[in-house]
């Protein structure tokens, strides 16, 4: 077992109370409240579920398993959030798991009837990891409301797989399983669209990147870390220090303050 896999297993156990079996692919399930995320979770895992709380938090943690193409998967249901900028404990749990739990894929469930509002979360996750699958759920409700969505164009714009489902009717679930399999196993690579910020922010990011790349190595997306530093999110820097055992605060805060 490689050192990277060992470290990841330790982080999952010690920080998130999750112990995947050997060879099991871990998928994070994210989404806004009331988008049918629980329905997708139940449809994929059936009765193979376990519930509890996130360590040290009064936030529900649900895990479920399924097998596809003879490969085992562990689906971790994150709290429903509108953002992962960590203004609430639910947002912090979701952010920390996607960042430090290193799931093999993150499945973001969106509501087809209010896609524009839901896309905010997907874009935030895309800034952290390329291993993302966007599930546009409630497509049956969108049809009833005469809402038309150009899904090939959406997938092209986002640069990640987009799957349409009506999970409560079982529609689209076969395609969703296949897409999760492809992304989790690395058979399908994505190139997520990255948001471009104002020239002053982009200049500041470029100044920070060399040191951040040196500190976080391949463990986190350095551009996303730079953006959070510019946000002045001290709780996130503390999380980085705790999870990656770095002296990040002392090394990076002076640089940020100088920009």
mmCIF file with all atom_site columns, C-alpha atoms in Angstrom, residues 39-257:
data_model
loop_
_atom_site.group_PDB
_atom_site.id
_atom_site.type_symbol
_atom_site.label_atom_id
_atom_site.label_alt_id
_atom_site.label_comp_id
_atom_site.label_asym_id
_atom_site.label_entity_id
_atom_site.label_seq_id
_atom_site.pdbx_PDB_ins_code
_atom_site.Cartn_x
_atom_site.Cartn_y
_atom_site.Cartn_z
_atom_site.occupancy
_atom_site.B_iso_or_equiv
_atom_site.pdbx_formal_charge
_atom_site.auth_seq_id
_atom_site.auth_comp_id
_atom_site.auth_asym_id
_atom_site.auth_atom_id
_atom_site.pdbx_PDB_model_num
ATOM 1   C CA . UNK A 1 39  ? -33.419 10.287 -2.883  1.00 0.00 ? 39  UNK A CA 1
ATOM 2   C CA . UNK A 1 40  ? -30.290 9.852  -5.010  1.00 0.00 ? 40  UNK A CA 1
ATOM 3   C CA . UNK A 1 41  ? -28.455 8.452  -1.966  1.00 0.00 ? 41  UNK A CA 1
ATOM 4   C CA . UNK A 1 42  ? -31.223 5.935  -1.254  1.00 0.00 ? 42  UNK A CA 1
ATOM 5   C CA . UNK A 1 43  ? -31.558 4.971  -4.913  1.00 0.00 ? 43  UNK A CA 1
ATOM 6   C CA . UNK A 1 44  ? -27.844 4.188  -5.206  1.00 0.00 ? 44  UNK A CA 1
ATOM 7   C CA . UNK A 1 45  ? -27.331 2.434  -1.857  1.00 0.00 ? 45  UNK A CA 1
ATOM 8   C CA . UNK A 1 46  ? -30.714 0.866  -1.056  1.00 0.00 ? 46  UNK A CA 1
ATOM 9   C CA . UNK A 1 47  ? -30.711 -0.513 2.498   1.00 0.00 ? 47  UNK A CA 1
ATOM 10  C CA . UNK A 1 48  ? -26.930 -0.717 2.713   1.00 0.00 ? 48  UNK A CA 1
ATOM 11  C CA . UNK A 1 49  ? -26.665 2.385  4.892   1.00 0.00 ? 49  UNK A CA 1
ATOM 12  C CA . UNK A 1 50  ? -25.171 3.526  8.182   1.00 0.00 ? 50  UNK A CA 1
ATOM 13  C CA . UNK A 1 51  ? -26.015 6.775  9.973   1.00 0.00 ? 51  UNK A CA 1
ATOM 14  C CA . UNK A 1 52  ? -24.351 8.681  12.809  1.00 0.00 ? 52  UNK A CA 1
ATOM 15  C CA . UNK A 1 53  ? -22.766 12.077 13.438  1.00 0.00 ? 53  UNK A CA 1
ATOM 16  C CA . UNK A 1 54  ? -19.606 13.658 12.072  1.00 0.00 ? 54  UNK A CA 1
ATOM 17  C CA . UNK A 1 55  ? -16.870 13.463 14.743  1.00 0.00 ? 55  UNK A CA 1
ATOM 18  C CA . UNK A 1 56  ? -17.240 16.346 17.218  1.00 0.00 ? 56  UNK A CA 1
ATOM 19  C CA . UNK A 1 57  ? -20.280 17.750 15.409  1.00 0.00 ? 57  UNK A CA 1
ATOM 20  C CA . UNK A 1 58  ? -24.033 17.495 15.867  1.00 0.00 ? 58  UNK A CA 1
ATOM 21  C CA . UNK A 1 59  ? -24.388 17.067 12.116  1.00 0.00 ? 59  UNK A CA 1
ATOM 22  C CA . UNK A 1 60  ? -25.822 13.875 10.629  1.00 0.00 ? 60  UNK A CA 1
ATOM 23  C CA . UNK A 1 61  ? -23.477 11.612 8.714   1.00 0.00 ? 61  UNK A CA 1
ATOM 24  C CA . UNK A 1 62  ? -24.943 8.971  6.422   1.00 0.00 ? 62  UNK A CA 1
ATOM 25  C CA . UNK A 1 63  ? -22.842 6.413  4.567   1.00 0.00 ? 63  UNK A CA 1
ATOM 26  C CA . UNK A 1 64  ? -24.005 3.763  2.156   1.00 0.00 ? 64  UNK A CA 1
ATOM 27  C CA . UNK A 1 65  ? -22.418 1.203  -0.122  1.00 0.00 ? 65  UNK A CA 1
ATOM 28  C CA . UNK A 1 66  ? -23.078 -0.196 -3.563  1.00 0.00 ? 66  UNK A CA 1
ATOM 29  C CA . UNK A 1 67  ? -21.283 -2.382 -6.069  1.00 0.00 ? 67  UNK A CA 1
ATOM 30  C CA . UNK A 1 68  ? -20.977 -1.692 -9.762  1.00 0.00 ? 68  UNK A CA 1
ATOM 31  C CA . UNK A 1 69  ? -18.948 -3.650 -12.327 1.00 0.00 ? 69  UNK A CA 1
ATOM 32  C CA . UNK A 1 70  ? -17.694 -5.754 -9.392  1.00 0.00 ? 70  UNK A CA 1
ATOM 33  C CA . UNK A 1 71  ? -16.144 -2.656 -7.797  1.00 0.00 ? 71  UNK A CA 1
ATOM 34  C CA . UNK A 1 72  ? -17.148 -1.589 -4.260  1.00 0.00 ? 72  UNK A CA 1
ATOM 35  C CA . UNK A 1 73  ? -18.187 2.022  -3.601  1.00 0.00 ? 73  UNK A CA 1
ATOM 36  C CA . UNK A 1 74  ? -18.760 3.947  -0.362  1.00 0.00 ? 74  UNK A CA 1
ATOM 37  C CA . UNK A 1 75  ? -21.128 6.901  -0.762  1.00 0.00 ? 75  UNK A CA 1
ATOM 38  C CA . UNK A 1 76  ? -20.781 9.605  1.932   1.00 0.00 ? 76  UNK A CA 1
ATOM 39  C CA . UNK A 1 77  ? -23.775 11.937 2.192   1.00 0.00 ? 77  UNK A CA 1
ATOM 40  C CA . UNK A 1 78  ? -22.539 15.446 3.082   1.00 0.00 ? 78  UNK A CA 1
ATOM 41  C CA . UNK A 1 79  ? -24.816 18.002 4.793   1.00 0.00 ? 79  UNK A CA 1
ATOM 42  C CA . UNK A 1 80  ? -27.051 19.926 2.409   1.00 0.00 ? 80  UNK A CA 1
ATOM 43  C CA . UNK A 1 81  ? -25.438 23.335 1.799   1.00 0.00 ? 81  UNK A CA 1
ATOM 44  C CA . UNK A 1 82  ? -25.734 26.266 -0.591  1.00 0.00 ? 82  UNK A CA 1
ATOM 45  C CA . UNK A 1 83  ? -22.003 26.909 -0.416  1.00 0.00 ? 83  UNK A CA 1
ATOM 46  C CA . UNK A 1 84  ? -18.755 25.418 0.892   1.00 0.00 ? 84  UNK A CA 1
ATOM 47  C CA . UNK A 1 85  ? -17.245 28.724 1.955   1.00 0.00 ? 85  UNK A CA 1
ATOM 48  C CA . UNK A 1 86  ? -17.633 27.505 5.554   1.00 0.00 ? 86  UNK A CA 1
ATOM 49  C CA . UNK A 1 87  ? -19.907 30.087 7.122   1.00 0.00 ? 87  UNK A CA 1
ATOM 50  C CA . UNK A 1 88  ? -21.821 27.327 8.931   1.00 0.00 ? 88  UNK A CA 1
ATOM 51  C CA . UNK A 1 89  ? -20.795 24.062 10.554  1.00 0.00 ? 89  UNK A CA 1
ATOM 52  C CA . UNK A 1 90  ? -22.536 22.154 7.728   1.00 0.00 ? 90  UNK A CA 1
ATOM 53  C CA . UNK A 1 91  ? -20.536 24.058 5.111   1.00 0.00 ? 91  UNK A CA 1
ATOM 54  C CA . UNK A 1 92  ? -17.336 23.407 7.049   1.00 0.00 ? 92  UNK A CA 1
ATOM 55  C CA . UNK A 1 93  ? -18.028 19.659 7.180   1.00 0.00 ? 93  UNK A CA 1
ATOM 56  C CA . UNK A 1 94  ? -18.714 19.539 3.431   1.00 0.00 ? 94  UNK A CA 1
ATOM 57  C CA . UNK A 1 95  ? -15.668 21.641 2.572   1.00 0.00 ? 95  UNK A CA 1
ATOM 58  C CA . UNK A 1 96  ? -13.278 19.729 4.825   1.00 0.00 ? 96  UNK A CA 1
ATOM 59  C CA . UNK A 1 97  ? -14.367 16.333 3.539   1.00 0.00 ? 97  UNK A CA 1
ATOM 60  C CA . UNK A 1 98  ? -14.033 17.312 -0.134  1.00 0.00 ? 98  UNK A CA 1
ATOM 61  C CA . UNK A 1 99  ? -10.655 18.988 0.557   1.00 0.00 ? 99  UNK A CA 1
ATOM 62  C CA . UNK A 1 100 ? -8.969  16.669 3.022   1.00 0.00 ? 100 UNK A CA 1
ATOM 63  C CA . UNK A 1 101 ? -10.903 13.399 2.684   1.00 0.00 ? 101 UNK A CA 1
ATOM 64  C CA . UNK A 1 102 ? -9.756  13.162 -0.946  1.00 0.00 ? 102 UNK A CA 1
ATOM 65  C CA . UNK A 1 103 ? -12.846 11.328 -2.230  1.00 0.00 ? 103 UNK A CA 1
ATOM 66  C CA . UNK A 1 104 ? -12.323 9.511  -5.512  1.00 0.00 ? 104 UNK A CA 1
ATOM 67  C CA . UNK A 1 105 ? -15.262 11.474 -6.908  1.00 0.00 ? 105 UNK A CA 1
ATOM 68  C CA . UNK A 1 106 ? -17.669 14.153 -5.725  1.00 0.00 ? 106 UNK A CA 1
ATOM 69  C CA . UNK A 1 107 ? -21.257 13.872 -6.902  1.00 0.00 ? 107 UNK A CA 1
ATOM 70  C CA . UNK A 1 108 ? -23.048 17.235 -6.837  1.00 0.00 ? 108 UNK A CA 1
ATOM 71  C CA . UNK A 1 109 ? -26.835 17.028 -7.103  1.00 0.00 ? 109 UNK A CA 1
ATOM 72  C CA . UNK A 1 110 ? -28.658 20.008 -8.619  1.00 0.00 ? 110 UNK A CA 1
ATOM 73  C CA . UNK A 1 111 ? -32.364 20.801 -9.004  1.00 0.00 ? 111 UNK A CA 1
ATOM 74  C CA . UNK A 1 112 ? -33.288 21.043 -12.699 1.00 0.00 ? 112 UNK A CA 1
ATOM 75  C CA . UNK A 1 113 ? -36.073 23.532 -11.882 1.00 0.00 ? 113 UNK A CA 1
ATOM 76  C CA . UNK A 1 114 ? -33.679 26.107 -10.364 1.00 0.00 ? 114 UNK A CA 1
ATOM 77  C CA . UNK A 1 115 ? -30.406 25.275 -12.059 1.00 0.00 ? 115 UNK A CA 1
ATOM 78  C CA . UNK A 1 116 ? -28.860 28.744 -12.008 1.00 0.00 ? 116 UNK A CA 1
ATOM 79  C CA . UNK A 1 117 ? -28.996 29.011 -8.210  1.00 0.00 ? 117 UNK A CA 1
ATOM 80  C CA . UNK A 1 118 ? -27.744 25.443 -7.706  1.00 0.00 ? 118 UNK A CA 1
ATOM 81  C CA . UNK A 1 119 ? -24.768 25.825 -10.043 1.00 0.00 ? 119 UNK A CA 1
ATOM 82  C CA . UNK A 1 120 ? -22.992 27.995 -7.483  1.00 0.00 ? 120 UNK A CA 1
ATOM 83  C CA . UNK A 1 121 ? -22.153 24.966 -5.357  1.00 0.00 ? 121 UNK A CA 1
ATOM 84  C CA . UNK A 1 122 ? -21.003 22.940 -8.361  1.00 0.00 ? 122 UNK A CA 1
ATOM 85  C CA . UNK A 1 123 ? -18.659 25.737 -9.462  1.00 0.00 ? 123 UNK A CA 1
ATOM 86  C CA . UNK A 1 124 ? -17.185 25.942 -5.946  1.00 0.00 ? 124 UNK A CA 1
ATOM 87  C CA . UNK A 1 125 ? -16.535 22.190 -5.866  1.00 0.00 ? 125 UNK A CA 1
ATOM 88  C CA . UNK A 1 126 ? -14.988 22.375 -9.336  1.00 0.00 ? 126 UNK A CA 1
ATOM 89  C CA . UNK A 1 127 ? -12.423 24.826 -7.929  1.00 0.00 ? 127 UNK A CA 1
ATOM 90  C CA . UNK A 1 128 ? -11.293 22.153 -5.459  1.00 0.00 ? 128 UNK A CA 1
ATOM 91  C CA . UNK A 1 129 ? -11.278 18.942 -7.482  1.00 0.00 ? 129 UNK A CA 1
ATOM 92  C CA . UNK A 1 130 ? -11.566 17.836 -11.123 1.00 0.00 ? 130 UNK A CA 1
ATOM 93  C CA . UNK A 1 131 ? -13.130 14.526 -10.058 1.00 0.00 ? 131 UNK A CA 1
ATOM 94  C CA . UNK A 1 132 ? -16.713 15.717 -10.075 1.00 0.00 ? 132 UNK A CA 1
ATOM 95  C CA . UNK A 1 133 ? -19.975 14.459 -11.545 1.00 0.00 ? 133 UNK A CA 1
ATOM 96  C CA . UNK A 1 134 ? -22.903 16.873 -11.823 1.00 0.00 ? 134 UNK A CA 1
ATOM 97  C CA . UNK A 1 135 ? -26.293 15.204 -11.413 1.00 0.00 ? 135 UNK A CA 1
ATOM 98  C CA . UNK A 1 136 ? -29.214 17.348 -12.572 1.00 0.00 ? 136 UNK A CA 1
ATOM 99  C CA . UNK A 1 137 ? -32.072 15.790 -10.646 1.00 0.00 ? 137 UNK A CA 1
ATOM 100 C CA . UNK A 1 138 ? -35.832 16.401 -10.741 1.00 0.00 ? 138 UNK A CA 1
ATOM 101 C CA . UNK A 1 139 ? -35.750 16.468 -14.529 1.00 0.00 ? 139 UNK A CA 1
ATOM 102 C CA . UNK A 1 140 ? -39.365 15.207 -14.478 1.00 0.00 ? 140 UNK A CA 1
ATOM 103 C CA . UNK A 1 141 ? -40.445 18.323 -12.570 1.00 0.00 ? 141 UNK A CA 1
ATOM 104 C CA . UNK A 1 142 ? -38.577 20.505 -15.049 1.00 0.00 ? 142 UNK A CA 1
ATOM 105 C CA . UNK A 1 143 ? -40.484 18.869 -17.914 1.00 0.00 ? 143 UNK A CA 1
ATOM 106 C CA . UNK A 1 144 ? -43.803 19.569 -16.175 1.00 0.00 ? 144 UNK A CA 1
ATOM 107 C CA . UNK A 1 145 ? -42.828 23.243 -15.921 1.00 0.00 ? 145 UNK A CA 1
ATOM 108 C CA . UNK A 1 146 ? -41.815 23.301 -19.601 1.00 0.00 ? 146 UNK A CA 1
ATOM 109 C CA . UNK A 1 147 ? -38.207 24.059 -18.655 1.00 0.00 ? 147 UNK A CA 1
ATOM 110 C CA . UNK A 1 148 ? -35.780 23.147 -21.423 1.00 0.00 ? 148 UNK A CA 1
ATOM 111 C CA . UNK A 1 149 ? -32.081 22.640 -20.671 1.00 0.00 ? 149 UNK A CA 1
ATOM 112 C CA . UNK A 1 150 ? -29.357 22.147 -23.281 1.00 0.00 ? 150 UNK A CA 1
ATOM 113 C CA . UNK A 1 151 ? -27.406 19.450 -21.412 1.00 0.00 ? 151 UNK A CA 1
ATOM 114 C CA . UNK A 1 152 ? -24.651 18.895 -24.021 1.00 0.00 ? 152 UNK A CA 1
ATOM 115 C CA . UNK A 1 153 ? -23.951 22.638 -23.926 1.00 0.00 ? 153 UNK A CA 1
ATOM 116 C CA . UNK A 1 154 ? -24.010 22.616 -20.102 1.00 0.00 ? 154 UNK A CA 1
ATOM 117 C CA . UNK A 1 155 ? -21.533 19.737 -19.976 1.00 0.00 ? 155 UNK A CA 1
ATOM 118 C CA . UNK A 1 156 ? -19.264 21.483 -22.457 1.00 0.00 ? 156 UNK A CA 1
ATOM 119 C CA . UNK A 1 157 ? -19.365 24.758 -20.510 1.00 0.00 ? 157 UNK A CA 1
ATOM 120 C CA . UNK A 1 158 ? -18.663 23.099 -17.153 1.00 0.00 ? 158 UNK A CA 1
ATOM 121 C CA . UNK A 1 159 ? -16.040 20.707 -18.491 1.00 0.00 ? 159 UNK A CA 1
ATOM 122 C CA . UNK A 1 160 ? -17.285 17.855 -16.261 1.00 0.00 ? 160 UNK A CA 1
ATOM 123 C CA . UNK A 1 161 ? -19.771 14.993 -16.779 1.00 0.00 ? 161 UNK A CA 1
ATOM 124 C CA . UNK A 1 162 ? -23.429 16.006 -16.452 1.00 0.00 ? 162 UNK A CA 1
ATOM 125 C CA . UNK A 1 163 ? -26.076 13.314 -15.851 1.00 0.00 ? 163 UNK A CA 1
ATOM 126 C CA . UNK A 1 164 ? -29.823 13.937 -15.779 1.00 0.00 ? 164 UNK A CA 1
ATOM 127 C CA . UNK A 1 165 ? -31.998 11.994 -13.334 1.00 0.00 ? 165 UNK A CA 1
ATOM 128 C CA . UNK A 1 166 ? -35.454 11.698 -11.873 1.00 0.00 ? 166 UNK A CA 1
ATOM 129 C CA . UNK A 1 167 ? -34.149 9.615  -8.964  1.00 0.00 ? 167 UNK A CA 1
ATOM 130 C CA . UNK A 1 168 ? -37.513 8.861  -7.369  1.00 0.00 ? 168 UNK A CA 1
ATOM 131 C CA . UNK A 1 169 ? -38.565 7.195  -10.650 1.00 0.00 ? 169 UNK A CA 1
ATOM 132 C CA . UNK A 1 170 ? -35.222 5.493  -11.233 1.00 0.00 ? 170 UNK A CA 1
ATOM 133 C CA . UNK A 1 171 ? -34.641 7.521  -14.405 1.00 0.00 ? 171 UNK A CA 1
ATOM 134 C CA . UNK A 1 172 ? -30.991 8.122  -15.301 1.00 0.00 ? 172 UNK A CA 1
ATOM 135 C CA . UNK A 1 173 ? -29.546 6.033  -12.458 1.00 0.00 ? 173 UNK A CA 1
ATOM 136 C CA . UNK A 1 174 ? -27.860 3.514  -14.762 1.00 0.00 ? 174 UNK A CA 1
ATOM 137 C CA . UNK A 1 175 ? -25.995 6.323  -16.502 1.00 0.00 ? 175 UNK A CA 1
ATOM 138 C CA . UNK A 1 176 ? -25.171 7.885  -13.145 1.00 0.00 ? 176 UNK A CA 1
ATOM 139 C CA . UNK A 1 177 ? -23.599 4.645  -11.837 1.00 0.00 ? 177 UNK A CA 1
ATOM 140 C CA . UNK A 1 178 ? -21.555 4.238  -15.025 1.00 0.00 ? 178 UNK A CA 1
ATOM 141 C CA . UNK A 1 179 ? -20.337 7.852  -14.877 1.00 0.00 ? 179 UNK A CA 1
ATOM 142 C CA . UNK A 1 180 ? -19.396 7.557  -11.190 1.00 0.00 ? 180 UNK A CA 1
ATOM 143 C CA . UNK A 1 181 ? -17.493 4.385  -12.019 1.00 0.00 ? 181 UNK A CA 1
ATOM 144 C CA . UNK A 1 182 ? -15.588 6.082  -14.843 1.00 0.00 ? 182 UNK A CA 1
ATOM 145 C CA . UNK A 1 183 ? -14.633 9.158  -12.793 1.00 0.00 ? 183 UNK A CA 1
ATOM 146 C CA . UNK A 1 184 ? -13.811 7.255  -9.576  1.00 0.00 ? 184 UNK A CA 1
ATOM 147 C CA . UNK A 1 185 ? -11.551 4.743  -11.317 1.00 0.00 ? 185 UNK A CA 1
ATOM 148 C CA . UNK A 1 186 ? -9.840  7.419  -13.399 1.00 0.00 ? 186 UNK A CA 1
ATOM 149 C CA . UNK A 1 187 ? -11.169 6.014  -16.676 1.00 0.00 ? 187 UNK A CA 1
ATOM 150 C CA . UNK A 1 188 ? -12.691 9.411  -17.423 1.00 0.00 ? 188 UNK A CA 1
ATOM 151 C CA . UNK A 1 189 ? -10.742 12.625 -16.904 1.00 0.00 ? 189 UNK A CA 1
ATOM 152 C CA . UNK A 1 190 ? -12.326 16.055 -16.730 1.00 0.00 ? 190 UNK A CA 1
ATOM 153 C CA . UNK A 1 191 ? -11.134 19.589 -17.254 1.00 0.00 ? 191 UNK A CA 1
ATOM 154 C CA . UNK A 1 192 ? -13.440 21.693 -15.066 1.00 0.00 ? 192 UNK A CA 1
ATOM 155 C CA . UNK A 1 193 ? -14.103 25.288 -16.000 1.00 0.00 ? 193 UNK A CA 1
ATOM 156 C CA . UNK A 1 194 ? -12.256 27.625 -13.654 1.00 0.00 ? 194 UNK A CA 1
ATOM 157 C CA . UNK A 1 195 ? -13.773 30.948 -12.729 1.00 0.00 ? 195 UNK A CA 1
ATOM 158 C CA . UNK A 1 196 ? -11.684 33.985 -13.672 1.00 0.00 ? 196 UNK A CA 1
ATOM 159 C CA . UNK A 1 197 ? -11.684 36.786 -11.116 1.00 0.00 ? 197 UNK A CA 1
ATOM 160 C CA . UNK A 1 198 ? -10.743 40.454 -11.382 1.00 0.00 ? 198 UNK A CA 1
ATOM 161 C CA . UNK A 1 199 ? -7.229  41.308 -12.655 1.00 0.00 ? 199 UNK A CA 1
ATOM 162 C CA . UNK A 1 200 ? -6.094  42.341 -9.171  1.00 0.00 ? 200 UNK A CA 1
ATOM 163 C CA . UNK A 1 201 ? -7.224  39.023 -7.663  1.00 0.00 ? 201 UNK A CA 1
ATOM 164 C CA . UNK A 1 202 ? -5.657  36.994 -10.479 1.00 0.00 ? 202 UNK A CA 1
ATOM 165 C CA . UNK A 1 203 ? -2.351  38.884 -10.025 1.00 0.00 ? 203 UNK A CA 1
ATOM 166 C CA . UNK A 1 204 ? -2.400  38.186 -6.296  1.00 0.00 ? 204 UNK A CA 1
ATOM 167 C CA . UNK A 1 205 ? -3.122  34.501 -6.915  1.00 0.00 ? 205 UNK A CA 1
ATOM 168 C CA . UNK A 1 206 ? -0.139  34.215 -9.271  1.00 0.00 ? 206 UNK A CA 1
ATOM 169 C CA . UNK A 1 207 ? 2.137   35.774 -6.640  1.00 0.00 ? 207 UNK A CA 1
ATOM 170 C CA . UNK A 1 208 ? 1.005   33.271 -4.003  1.00 0.00 ? 208 UNK A CA 1
ATOM 171 C CA . UNK A 1 209 ? 1.032   30.130 -6.138  1.00 0.00 ? 209 UNK A CA 1
ATOM 172 C CA . UNK A 1 210 ? 4.774   29.230 -6.030  1.00 0.00 ? 210 UNK A CA 1
ATOM 173 C CA . UNK A 1 211 ? 4.885   29.053 -2.218  1.00 0.00 ? 211 UNK A CA 1
ATOM 174 C CA . UNK A 1 212 ? 1.499   27.364 -1.941  1.00 0.00 ? 212 UNK A CA 1
ATOM 175 C CA . UNK A 1 213 ? 2.485   24.708 -4.474  1.00 0.00 ? 213 UNK A CA 1
ATOM 176 C CA . UNK A 1 214 ? 5.601   24.011 -2.431  1.00 0.00 ? 214 UNK A CA 1
ATOM 177 C CA . UNK A 1 215 ? 3.652   23.696 0.824   1.00 0.00 ? 215 UNK A CA 1
ATOM 178 C CA . UNK A 1 216 ? 0.597   21.698 -0.220  1.00 0.00 ? 216 UNK A CA 1
ATOM 179 C CA . UNK A 1 217 ? 2.273   19.674 -2.988  1.00 0.00 ? 217 UNK A CA 1
ATOM 180 C CA . UNK A 1 218 ? -0.421  17.596 -4.752  1.00 0.00 ? 218 UNK A CA 1
ATOM 181 C CA . UNK A 1 219 ? -2.659  17.344 -1.694  1.00 0.00 ? 219 UNK A CA 1
ATOM 182 C CA . UNK A 1 220 ? -4.809  20.390 -2.425  1.00 0.00 ? 220 UNK A CA 1
ATOM 183 C CA . UNK A 1 221 ? -5.589  22.573 -5.413  1.00 0.00 ? 221 UNK A CA 1
ATOM 184 C CA . UNK A 1 222 ? -3.085  25.438 -4.911  1.00 0.00 ? 222 UNK A CA 1
ATOM 185 C CA . UNK A 1 223 ? -5.215  27.966 -6.815  1.00 0.00 ? 223 UNK A CA 1
ATOM 186 C CA . UNK A 1 224 ? -8.184  27.287 -4.538  1.00 0.00 ? 224 UNK A CA 1
ATOM 187 C CA . UNK A 1 225 ? -5.990  27.600 -1.451  1.00 0.00 ? 225 UNK A CA 1
ATOM 188 C CA . UNK A 1 226 ? -4.695  30.953 -2.750  1.00 0.00 ? 226 UNK A CA 1
ATOM 189 C CA . UNK A 1 227 ? -8.254  32.232 -3.185  1.00 0.00 ? 227 UNK A CA 1
ATOM 190 C CA . UNK A 1 228 ? -9.194  31.193 0.361   1.00 0.00 ? 228 UNK A CA 1
ATOM 191 C CA . UNK A 1 229 ? -6.079  32.918 1.712   1.00 0.00 ? 229 UNK A CA 1
ATOM 192 C CA . UNK A 1 230 ? -7.125  36.101 -0.075  1.00 0.00 ? 230 UNK A CA 1
ATOM 193 C CA . UNK A 1 231 ? -10.562 35.687 1.524   1.00 0.00 ? 231 UNK A CA 1
ATOM 194 C CA . UNK A 1 232 ? -8.798  35.941 4.880   1.00 0.00 ? 232 UNK A CA 1
ATOM 195 C CA . UNK A 1 233 ? -10.369 32.649 5.956   1.00 0.00 ? 233 UNK A CA 1
ATOM 196 C CA . UNK A 1 234 ? -8.237  31.946 9.037   1.00 0.00 ? 234 UNK A CA 1
ATOM 197 C CA . UNK A 1 235 ? -10.291 28.908 10.078  1.00 0.00 ? 235 UNK A CA 1
ATOM 198 C CA . UNK A 1 236 ? -9.428  27.269 6.759   1.00 0.00 ? 236 UNK A CA 1
ATOM 199 C CA . UNK A 1 237 ? -5.727  27.938 7.247   1.00 0.00 ? 237 UNK A CA 1
ATOM 200 C CA . UNK A 1 238 ? -5.999  26.341 10.672  1.00 0.00 ? 238 UNK A CA 1
ATOM 201 C CA . UNK A 1 239 ? -7.643  23.326 9.012   1.00 0.00 ? 239 UNK A CA 1
ATOM 202 C CA . UNK A 1 240 ? -4.804  23.097 6.483   1.00 0.00 ? 240 UNK A CA 1
ATOM 203 C CA . UNK A 1 241 ? -2.257  23.179 9.290   1.00 0.00 ? 241 UNK A CA 1
ATOM 204 C CA . UNK A 1 242 ? -4.139  20.519 11.235  1.00 0.00 ? 242 UNK A CA 1
ATOM 205 C CA . UNK A 1 243 ? -4.691  18.157 8.318   1.00 0.00 ? 243 UNK A CA 1
ATOM 206 C CA . UNK A 1 244 ? -1.416  18.575 6.480   1.00 0.00 ? 244 UNK A CA 1
ATOM 207 C CA . UNK A 1 245 ? 0.834   19.220 9.488   1.00 0.00 ? 245 UNK A CA 1
ATOM 208 C CA . UNK A 1 246 ? 2.202   22.432 8.013   1.00 0.00 ? 246 UNK A CA 1
ATOM 209 C CA . UNK A 1 247 ? 3.369   25.698 9.508   1.00 0.00 ? 247 UNK A CA 1
ATOM 210 C CA . UNK A 1 248 ? 1.200   27.371 6.907   1.00 0.00 ? 248 UNK A CA 1
ATOM 211 C CA . UNK A 1 249 ? 0.025   30.298 8.983   1.00 0.00 ? 249 UNK A CA 1
ATOM 212 C CA . UNK A 1 250 ? 3.483   31.587 9.746   1.00 0.00 ? 250 UNK A CA 1
ATOM 213 C CA . UNK A 1 251 ? 4.710   31.092 6.186   1.00 0.00 ? 251 UNK A CA 1
ATOM 214 C CA . UNK A 1 252 ? 1.816   32.423 4.182   1.00 0.00 ? 252 UNK A CA 1
ATOM 215 C CA . UNK A 1 253 ? -0.030  35.069 6.162   1.00 0.00 ? 253 UNK A CA 1
ATOM 216 C CA . UNK A 1 254 ? 2.813   37.627 5.858   1.00 0.00 ? 254 UNK A CA 1
ATOM 217 C CA . UNK A 1 255 ? 2.794   37.124 2.095   1.00 0.00 ? 255 UNK A CA 1
ATOM 218 C CA . UNK A 1 256 ? -0.944  37.654 1.907   1.00 0.00 ? 256 UNK A CA 1
ATOM 219 C CA . UNK A 1 257 ? -0.763  40.748 4.090   1.00 0.00 ? 257 UNK A CA 1
#
